[in-house]
mmCIF file of C-alpha atoms in Angstrom:
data_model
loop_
_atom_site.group_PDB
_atom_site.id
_atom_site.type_symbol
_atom_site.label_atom_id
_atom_site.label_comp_id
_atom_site.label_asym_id
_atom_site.label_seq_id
_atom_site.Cartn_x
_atom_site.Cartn_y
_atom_site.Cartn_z
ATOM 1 C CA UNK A 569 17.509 -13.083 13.147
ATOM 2 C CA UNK A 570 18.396 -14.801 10.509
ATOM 3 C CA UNK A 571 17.946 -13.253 7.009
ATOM 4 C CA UNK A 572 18.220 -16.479 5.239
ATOM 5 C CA UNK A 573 15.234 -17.893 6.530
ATOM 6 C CA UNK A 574 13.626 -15.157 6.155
ATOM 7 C CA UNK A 575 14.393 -14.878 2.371
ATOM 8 C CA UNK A 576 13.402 -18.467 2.084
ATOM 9 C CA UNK A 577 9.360 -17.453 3.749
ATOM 10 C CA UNK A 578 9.800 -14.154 1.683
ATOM 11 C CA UNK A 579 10.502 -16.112 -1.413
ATOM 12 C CA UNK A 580 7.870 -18.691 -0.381
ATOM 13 C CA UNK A 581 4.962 -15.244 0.182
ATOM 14 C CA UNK A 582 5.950 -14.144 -3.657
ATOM 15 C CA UNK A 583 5.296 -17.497 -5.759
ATOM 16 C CA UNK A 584 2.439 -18.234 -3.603
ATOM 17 C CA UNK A 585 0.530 -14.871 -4.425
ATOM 18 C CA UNK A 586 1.621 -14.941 -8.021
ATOM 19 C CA UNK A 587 -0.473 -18.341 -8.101
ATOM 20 C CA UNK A 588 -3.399 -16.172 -7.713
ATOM 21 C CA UNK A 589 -2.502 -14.837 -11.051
ATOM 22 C CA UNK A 590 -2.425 -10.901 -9.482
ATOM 23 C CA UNK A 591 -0.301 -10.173 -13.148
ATOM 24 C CA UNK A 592 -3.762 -10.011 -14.749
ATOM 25 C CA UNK A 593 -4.099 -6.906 -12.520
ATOM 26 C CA UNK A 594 -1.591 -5.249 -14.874
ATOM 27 C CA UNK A 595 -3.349 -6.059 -18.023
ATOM 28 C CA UNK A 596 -6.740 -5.197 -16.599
ATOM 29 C CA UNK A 597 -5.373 -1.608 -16.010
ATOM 30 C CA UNK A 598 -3.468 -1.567 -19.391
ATOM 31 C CA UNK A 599 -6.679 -2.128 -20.507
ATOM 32 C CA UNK A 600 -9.062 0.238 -18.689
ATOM 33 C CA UNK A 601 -6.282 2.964 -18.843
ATOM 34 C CA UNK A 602 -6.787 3.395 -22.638
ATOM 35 C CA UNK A 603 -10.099 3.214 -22.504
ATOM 36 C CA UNK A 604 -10.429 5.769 -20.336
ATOM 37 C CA UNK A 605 -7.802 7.789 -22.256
ATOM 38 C CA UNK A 606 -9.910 7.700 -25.784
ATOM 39 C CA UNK A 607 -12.624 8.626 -24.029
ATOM 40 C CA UNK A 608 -11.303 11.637 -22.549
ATOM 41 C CA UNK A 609 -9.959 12.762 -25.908
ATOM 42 C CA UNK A 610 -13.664 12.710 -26.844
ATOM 43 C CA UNK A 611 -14.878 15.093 -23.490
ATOM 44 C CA UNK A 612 -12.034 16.461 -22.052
ATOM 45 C CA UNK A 613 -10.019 18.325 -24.708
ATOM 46 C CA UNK A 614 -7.028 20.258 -23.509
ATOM 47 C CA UNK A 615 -6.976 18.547 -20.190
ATOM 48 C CA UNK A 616 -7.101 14.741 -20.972
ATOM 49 C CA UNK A 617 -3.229 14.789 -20.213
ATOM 50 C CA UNK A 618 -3.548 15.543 -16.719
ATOM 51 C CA UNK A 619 -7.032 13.839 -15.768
ATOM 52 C CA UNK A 620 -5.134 10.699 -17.560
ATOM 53 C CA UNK A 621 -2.140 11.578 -15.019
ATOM 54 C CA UNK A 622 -4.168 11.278 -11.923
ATOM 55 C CA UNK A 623 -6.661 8.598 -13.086
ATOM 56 C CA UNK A 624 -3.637 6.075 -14.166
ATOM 57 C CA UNK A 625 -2.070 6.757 -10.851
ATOM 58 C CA UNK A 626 -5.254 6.675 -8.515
ATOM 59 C CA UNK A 627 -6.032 3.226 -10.518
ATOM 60 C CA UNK A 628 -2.191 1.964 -9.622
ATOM 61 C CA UNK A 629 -2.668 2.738 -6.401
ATOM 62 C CA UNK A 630 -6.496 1.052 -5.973
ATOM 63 C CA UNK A 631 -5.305 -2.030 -7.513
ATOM 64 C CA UNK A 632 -2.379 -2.829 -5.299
ATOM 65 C CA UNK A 633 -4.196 -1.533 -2.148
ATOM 66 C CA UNK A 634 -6.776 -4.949 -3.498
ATOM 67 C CA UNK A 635 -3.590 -7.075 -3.414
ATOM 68 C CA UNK A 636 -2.338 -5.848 -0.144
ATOM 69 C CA UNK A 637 -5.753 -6.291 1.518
ATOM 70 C CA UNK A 638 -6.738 -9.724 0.453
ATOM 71 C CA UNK A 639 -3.647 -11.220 0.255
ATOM 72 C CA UNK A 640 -2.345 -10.042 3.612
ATOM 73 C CA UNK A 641 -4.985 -10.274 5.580
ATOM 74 C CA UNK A 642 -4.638 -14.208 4.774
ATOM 75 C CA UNK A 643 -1.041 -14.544 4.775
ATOM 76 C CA UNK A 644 -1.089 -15.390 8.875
ATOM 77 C CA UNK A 645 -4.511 -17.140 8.982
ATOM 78 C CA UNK A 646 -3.685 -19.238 6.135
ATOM 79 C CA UNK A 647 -0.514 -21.037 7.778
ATOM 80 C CA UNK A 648 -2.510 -21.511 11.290
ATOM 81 C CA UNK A 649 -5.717 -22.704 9.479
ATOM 82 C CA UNK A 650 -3.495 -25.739 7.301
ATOM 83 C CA UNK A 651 -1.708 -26.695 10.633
ATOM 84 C CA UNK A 652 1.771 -25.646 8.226
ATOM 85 C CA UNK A 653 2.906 -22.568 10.992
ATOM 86 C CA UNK A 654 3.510 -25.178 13.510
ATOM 87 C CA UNK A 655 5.836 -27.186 11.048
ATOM 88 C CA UNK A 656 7.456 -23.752 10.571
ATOM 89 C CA UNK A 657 7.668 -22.250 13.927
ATOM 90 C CA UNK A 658 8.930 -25.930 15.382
ATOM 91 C CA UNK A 659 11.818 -25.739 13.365
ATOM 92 C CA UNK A 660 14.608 -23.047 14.228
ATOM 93 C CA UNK A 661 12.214 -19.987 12.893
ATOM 94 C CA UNK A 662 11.389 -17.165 15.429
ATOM 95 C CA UNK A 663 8.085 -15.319 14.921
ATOM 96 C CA UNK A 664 9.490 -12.369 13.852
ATOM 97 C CA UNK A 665 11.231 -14.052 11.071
ATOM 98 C CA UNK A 666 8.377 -15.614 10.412
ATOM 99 C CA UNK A 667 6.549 -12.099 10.077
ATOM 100 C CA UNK A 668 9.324 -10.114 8.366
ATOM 101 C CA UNK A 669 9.344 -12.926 5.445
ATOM 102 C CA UNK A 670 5.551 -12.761 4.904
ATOM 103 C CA UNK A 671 5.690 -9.251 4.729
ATOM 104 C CA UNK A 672 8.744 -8.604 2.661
ATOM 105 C CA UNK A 673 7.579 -10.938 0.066
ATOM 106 C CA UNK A 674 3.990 -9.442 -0.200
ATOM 107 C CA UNK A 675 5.825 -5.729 -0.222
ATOM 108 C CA UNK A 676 8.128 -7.535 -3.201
ATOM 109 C CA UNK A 677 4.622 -8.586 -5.206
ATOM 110 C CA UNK A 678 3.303 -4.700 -4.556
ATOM 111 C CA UNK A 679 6.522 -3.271 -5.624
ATOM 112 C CA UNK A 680 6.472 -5.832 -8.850
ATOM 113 C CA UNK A 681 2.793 -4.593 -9.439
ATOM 114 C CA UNK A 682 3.443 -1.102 -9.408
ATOM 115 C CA UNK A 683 6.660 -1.068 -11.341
ATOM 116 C CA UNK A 684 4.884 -3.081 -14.309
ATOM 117 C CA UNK A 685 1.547 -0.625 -13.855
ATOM 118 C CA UNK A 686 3.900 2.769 -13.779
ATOM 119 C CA UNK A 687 5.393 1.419 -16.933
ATOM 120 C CA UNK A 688 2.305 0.633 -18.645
ATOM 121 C CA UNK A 689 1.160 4.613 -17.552
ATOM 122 C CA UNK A 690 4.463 6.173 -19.196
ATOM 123 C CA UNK A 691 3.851 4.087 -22.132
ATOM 124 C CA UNK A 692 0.697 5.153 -22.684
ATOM 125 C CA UNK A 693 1.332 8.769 -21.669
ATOM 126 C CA UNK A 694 3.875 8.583 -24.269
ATOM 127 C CA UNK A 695 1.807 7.167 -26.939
ATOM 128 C CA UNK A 696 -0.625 9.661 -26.728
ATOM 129 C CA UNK A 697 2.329 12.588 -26.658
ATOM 130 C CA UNK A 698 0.758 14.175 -23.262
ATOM 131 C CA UNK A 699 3.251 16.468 -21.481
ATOM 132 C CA UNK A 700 4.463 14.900 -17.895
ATOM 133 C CA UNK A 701 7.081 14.890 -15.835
ATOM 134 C CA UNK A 702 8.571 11.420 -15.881
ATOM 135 C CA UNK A 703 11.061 12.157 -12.829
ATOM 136 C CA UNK A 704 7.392 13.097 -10.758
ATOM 137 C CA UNK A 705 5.579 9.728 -11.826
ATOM 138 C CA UNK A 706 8.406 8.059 -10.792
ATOM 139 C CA UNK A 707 8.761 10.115 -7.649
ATOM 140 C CA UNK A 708 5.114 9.175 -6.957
ATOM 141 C CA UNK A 709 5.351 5.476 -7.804
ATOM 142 C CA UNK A 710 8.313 5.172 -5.194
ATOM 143 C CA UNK A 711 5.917 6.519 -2.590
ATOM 144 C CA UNK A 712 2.879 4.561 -3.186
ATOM 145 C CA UNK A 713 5.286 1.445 -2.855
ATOM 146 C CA UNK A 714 6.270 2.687 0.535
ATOM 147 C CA UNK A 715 2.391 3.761 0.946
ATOM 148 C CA UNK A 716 1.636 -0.169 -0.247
ATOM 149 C CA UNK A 717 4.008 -1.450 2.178
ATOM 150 C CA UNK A 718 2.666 0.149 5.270
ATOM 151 C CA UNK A 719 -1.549 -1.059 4.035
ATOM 152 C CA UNK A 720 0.731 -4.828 3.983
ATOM 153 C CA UNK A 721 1.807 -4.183 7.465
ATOM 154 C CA UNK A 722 -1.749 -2.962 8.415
ATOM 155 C CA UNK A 723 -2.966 -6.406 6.776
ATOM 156 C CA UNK A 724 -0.625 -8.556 8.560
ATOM 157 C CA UNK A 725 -1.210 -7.368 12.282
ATOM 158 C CA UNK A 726 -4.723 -7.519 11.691
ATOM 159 C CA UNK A 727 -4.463 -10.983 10.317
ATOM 160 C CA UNK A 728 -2.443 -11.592 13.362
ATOM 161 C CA UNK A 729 -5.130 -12.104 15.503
ATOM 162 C CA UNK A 730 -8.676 -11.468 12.973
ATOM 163 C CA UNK A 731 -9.876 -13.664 10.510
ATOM 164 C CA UNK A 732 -9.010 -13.080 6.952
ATOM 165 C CA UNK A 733 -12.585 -11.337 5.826
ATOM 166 C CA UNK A 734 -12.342 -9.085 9.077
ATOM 167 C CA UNK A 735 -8.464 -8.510 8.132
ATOM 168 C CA UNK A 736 -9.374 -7.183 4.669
ATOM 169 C CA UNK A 737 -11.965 -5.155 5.850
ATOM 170 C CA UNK A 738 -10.299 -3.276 8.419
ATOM 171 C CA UNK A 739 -7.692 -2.584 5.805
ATOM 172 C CA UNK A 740 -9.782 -1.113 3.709
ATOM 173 C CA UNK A 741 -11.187 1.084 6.613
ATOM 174 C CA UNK A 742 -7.220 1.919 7.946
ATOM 175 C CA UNK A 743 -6.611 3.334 4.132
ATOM 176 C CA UNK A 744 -9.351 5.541 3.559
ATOM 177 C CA UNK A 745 -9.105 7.034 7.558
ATOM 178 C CA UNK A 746 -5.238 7.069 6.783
ATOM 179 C CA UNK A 747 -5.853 9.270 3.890
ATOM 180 C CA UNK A 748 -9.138 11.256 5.765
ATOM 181 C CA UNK A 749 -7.776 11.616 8.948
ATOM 182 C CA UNK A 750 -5.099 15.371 8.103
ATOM 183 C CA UNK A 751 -8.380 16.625 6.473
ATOM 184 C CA UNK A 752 -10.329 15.993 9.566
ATOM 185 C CA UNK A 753 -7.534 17.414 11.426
ATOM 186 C CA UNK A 754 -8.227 20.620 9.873
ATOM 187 C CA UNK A 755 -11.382 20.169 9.590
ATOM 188 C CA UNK A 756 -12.093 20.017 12.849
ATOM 189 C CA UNK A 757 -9.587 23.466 13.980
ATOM 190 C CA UNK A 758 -13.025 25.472 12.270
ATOM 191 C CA UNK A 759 -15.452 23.924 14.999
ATOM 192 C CA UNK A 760 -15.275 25.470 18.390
ATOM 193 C CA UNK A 761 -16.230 22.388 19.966
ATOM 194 C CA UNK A 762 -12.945 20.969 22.156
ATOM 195 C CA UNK A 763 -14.551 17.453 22.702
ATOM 196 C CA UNK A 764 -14.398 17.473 18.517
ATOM 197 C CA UNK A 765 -10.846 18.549 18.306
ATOM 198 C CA UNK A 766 -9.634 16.338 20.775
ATOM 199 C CA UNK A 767 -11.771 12.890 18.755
ATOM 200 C CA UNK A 768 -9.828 14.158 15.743
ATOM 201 C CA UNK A 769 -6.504 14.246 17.218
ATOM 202 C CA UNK A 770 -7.096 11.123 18.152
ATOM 203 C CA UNK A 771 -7.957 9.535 15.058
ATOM 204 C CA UNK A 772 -5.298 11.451 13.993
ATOM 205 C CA UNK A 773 -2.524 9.731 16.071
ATOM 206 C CA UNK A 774 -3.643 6.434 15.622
ATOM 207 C CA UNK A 775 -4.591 6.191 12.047
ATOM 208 C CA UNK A 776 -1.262 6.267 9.914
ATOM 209 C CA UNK A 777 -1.303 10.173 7.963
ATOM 210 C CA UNK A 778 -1.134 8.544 4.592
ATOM 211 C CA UNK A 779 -1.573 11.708 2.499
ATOM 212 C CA UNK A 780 2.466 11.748 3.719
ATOM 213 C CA UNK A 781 3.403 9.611 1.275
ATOM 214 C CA UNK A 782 0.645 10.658 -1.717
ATOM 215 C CA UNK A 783 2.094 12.629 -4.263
ATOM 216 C CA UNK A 784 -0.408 12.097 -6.941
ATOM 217 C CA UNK A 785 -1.045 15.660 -7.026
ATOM 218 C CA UNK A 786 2.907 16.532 -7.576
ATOM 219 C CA UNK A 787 2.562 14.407 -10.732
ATOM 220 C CA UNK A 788 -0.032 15.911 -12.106
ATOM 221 C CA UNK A 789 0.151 19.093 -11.378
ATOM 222 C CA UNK A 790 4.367 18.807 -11.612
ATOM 223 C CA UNK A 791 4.929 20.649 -8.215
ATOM 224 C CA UNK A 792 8.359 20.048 -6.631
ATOM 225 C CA UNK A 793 8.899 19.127 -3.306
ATOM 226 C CA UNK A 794 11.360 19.882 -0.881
ATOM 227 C CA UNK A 795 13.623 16.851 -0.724
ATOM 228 C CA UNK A 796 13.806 17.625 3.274
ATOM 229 C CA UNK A 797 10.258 16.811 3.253
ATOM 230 C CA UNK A 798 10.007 14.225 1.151
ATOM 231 C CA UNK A 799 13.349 12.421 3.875
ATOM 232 C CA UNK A 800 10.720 13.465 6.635
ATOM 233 C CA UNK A 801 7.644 11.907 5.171
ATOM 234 C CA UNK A 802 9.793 8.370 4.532
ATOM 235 C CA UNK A 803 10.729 8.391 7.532
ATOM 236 C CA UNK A 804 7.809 8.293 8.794
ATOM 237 C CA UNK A 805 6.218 5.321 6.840
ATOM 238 C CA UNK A 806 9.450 3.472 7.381
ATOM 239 C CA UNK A 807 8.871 3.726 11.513
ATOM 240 C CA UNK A 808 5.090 3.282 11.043
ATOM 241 C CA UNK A 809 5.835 0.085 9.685
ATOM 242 C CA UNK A 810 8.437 -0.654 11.791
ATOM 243 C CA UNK A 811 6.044 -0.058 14.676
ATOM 244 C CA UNK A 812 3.137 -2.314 13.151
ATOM 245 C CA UNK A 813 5.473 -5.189 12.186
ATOM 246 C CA UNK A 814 6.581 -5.288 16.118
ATOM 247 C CA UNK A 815 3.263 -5.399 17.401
ATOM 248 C CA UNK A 816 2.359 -7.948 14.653
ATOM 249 C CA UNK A 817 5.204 -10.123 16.193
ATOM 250 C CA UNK A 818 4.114 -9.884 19.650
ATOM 251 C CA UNK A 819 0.503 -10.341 18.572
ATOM 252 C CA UNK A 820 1.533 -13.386 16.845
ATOM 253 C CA UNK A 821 4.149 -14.600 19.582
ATOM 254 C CA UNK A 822 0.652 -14.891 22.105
ATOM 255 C CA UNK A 823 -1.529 -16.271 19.818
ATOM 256 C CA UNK A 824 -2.380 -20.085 20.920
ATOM 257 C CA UNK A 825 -2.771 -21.958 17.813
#
């Protein structure tokens, strides 16, 4: 592999999505953030700190799961569709290349997103003099990038070899399982029923365990975690999307286009 090349489609992925004009994400959310914020000081007294806590970051973490949805689940389908992958792939680029740059330039628009959005939060946060623990927004931030980087990974195989709409969709389905699936895990320990234990195992193991890499709750609730876990759990998303960028290559490698 060569990482030049890749750079060069990485570098391509980030000025073609800022086209799109995502940035007005972050002042949509600057926005609806302090909104939301004087209007808990009007019905929430005592706790708005904390509800503004997990609202700012649950809103972060909606907004760049949009991005990574609709813009990778186009990011393959696009090049095929405008004939511009076979320029690409006839000239000395391998597929994988061609795969790491589209996702390491979304993953660089995500983490862009979320650094400007966390900033915006602290600000606020600030502004209204609520008690937090900067060192645990920041913690949690780092984590929803890695979070964001696996859903782009998700996108991208499933653009591999989908159509864009289907792509996005899916997405949105791997997320919300992703972050369902430990629950129904446990969920499913209380029913003595081994055909139902063994479904949720299943959707268990294939469905990444995104509540890993959520630490909203440490934010707001400023709960420290073990830093053994925390290695463990980025691990984890690091070989998840590992694992999905490889298939995504192969995927793509077969594809007759």
């Amino acid at each position: 592999m060569n990482p030049q090349r890749i750079a060069v489609i990485a570098s391509n992925v980030f000025r073609d999505i800022f086209r799109d004009r995502v940035l007005y994400l972050a002042a949509l959310y600057a926005i609806g953030l302090i909104l939301v914020i004087l209007f808990l000081g009007e019905v929430s007294a005592g706790t708005e700190g904390k509800i503004s806590i997990d609202v700012g970051l649950a809103s972060i973490s909606l907004l760049a799961l949009a991005v990574a949805a609709f813009e990778g689940g186009g990011l393959i389908n696009k090049e095929v569709e405008k004939r511009t992958a076979l320029i690409l792939l006839a000239k000395p680029l391998s597929r994988t290349e061609f795969v790491l740059g589209k996702h390491i330039g979304l993953s660089g628009v995500l983490t862009l997103l979320i650094a400007i959005m966390t900033a915006i939060l602290v600000s606020v946060l600030s502004w209204q003099q609520f008690a937090f623990e900067f060192n645990n927004i920041l913690l949690s931030s780092s984590f929803l990038i890695l979070e964001m980087a696996l859903i782009a990974a998700v996108s991208i195989l499933f653009g591999a070899f989908t159509s864009s709409l289907m792509g996005t969709v899916l997405t949105f389905a791997v997320y919300f399982m992703g972050h369902f699936s430990q629950n129904l895990l446990k969920l499913s320990e209380s029913i003595k029923s081994e055909s139902v234990q063994q479904i949720a195992k299943v959707i268990y193991l294939i469905f990444p365990d995104l509540s890993r890499l959520d630490l909203k709750n440490q934010a707001v609730h400023i709960i420290t975690i073990p830093p053994s876990q925390m290695a463990m759990n980025a691990v984890y998303g690091i070989v998840y999307i590992t694992l999905l960028l490889a298939i995504s290559t192969i995927i793509f490698a077969n594809r007759e286009f």
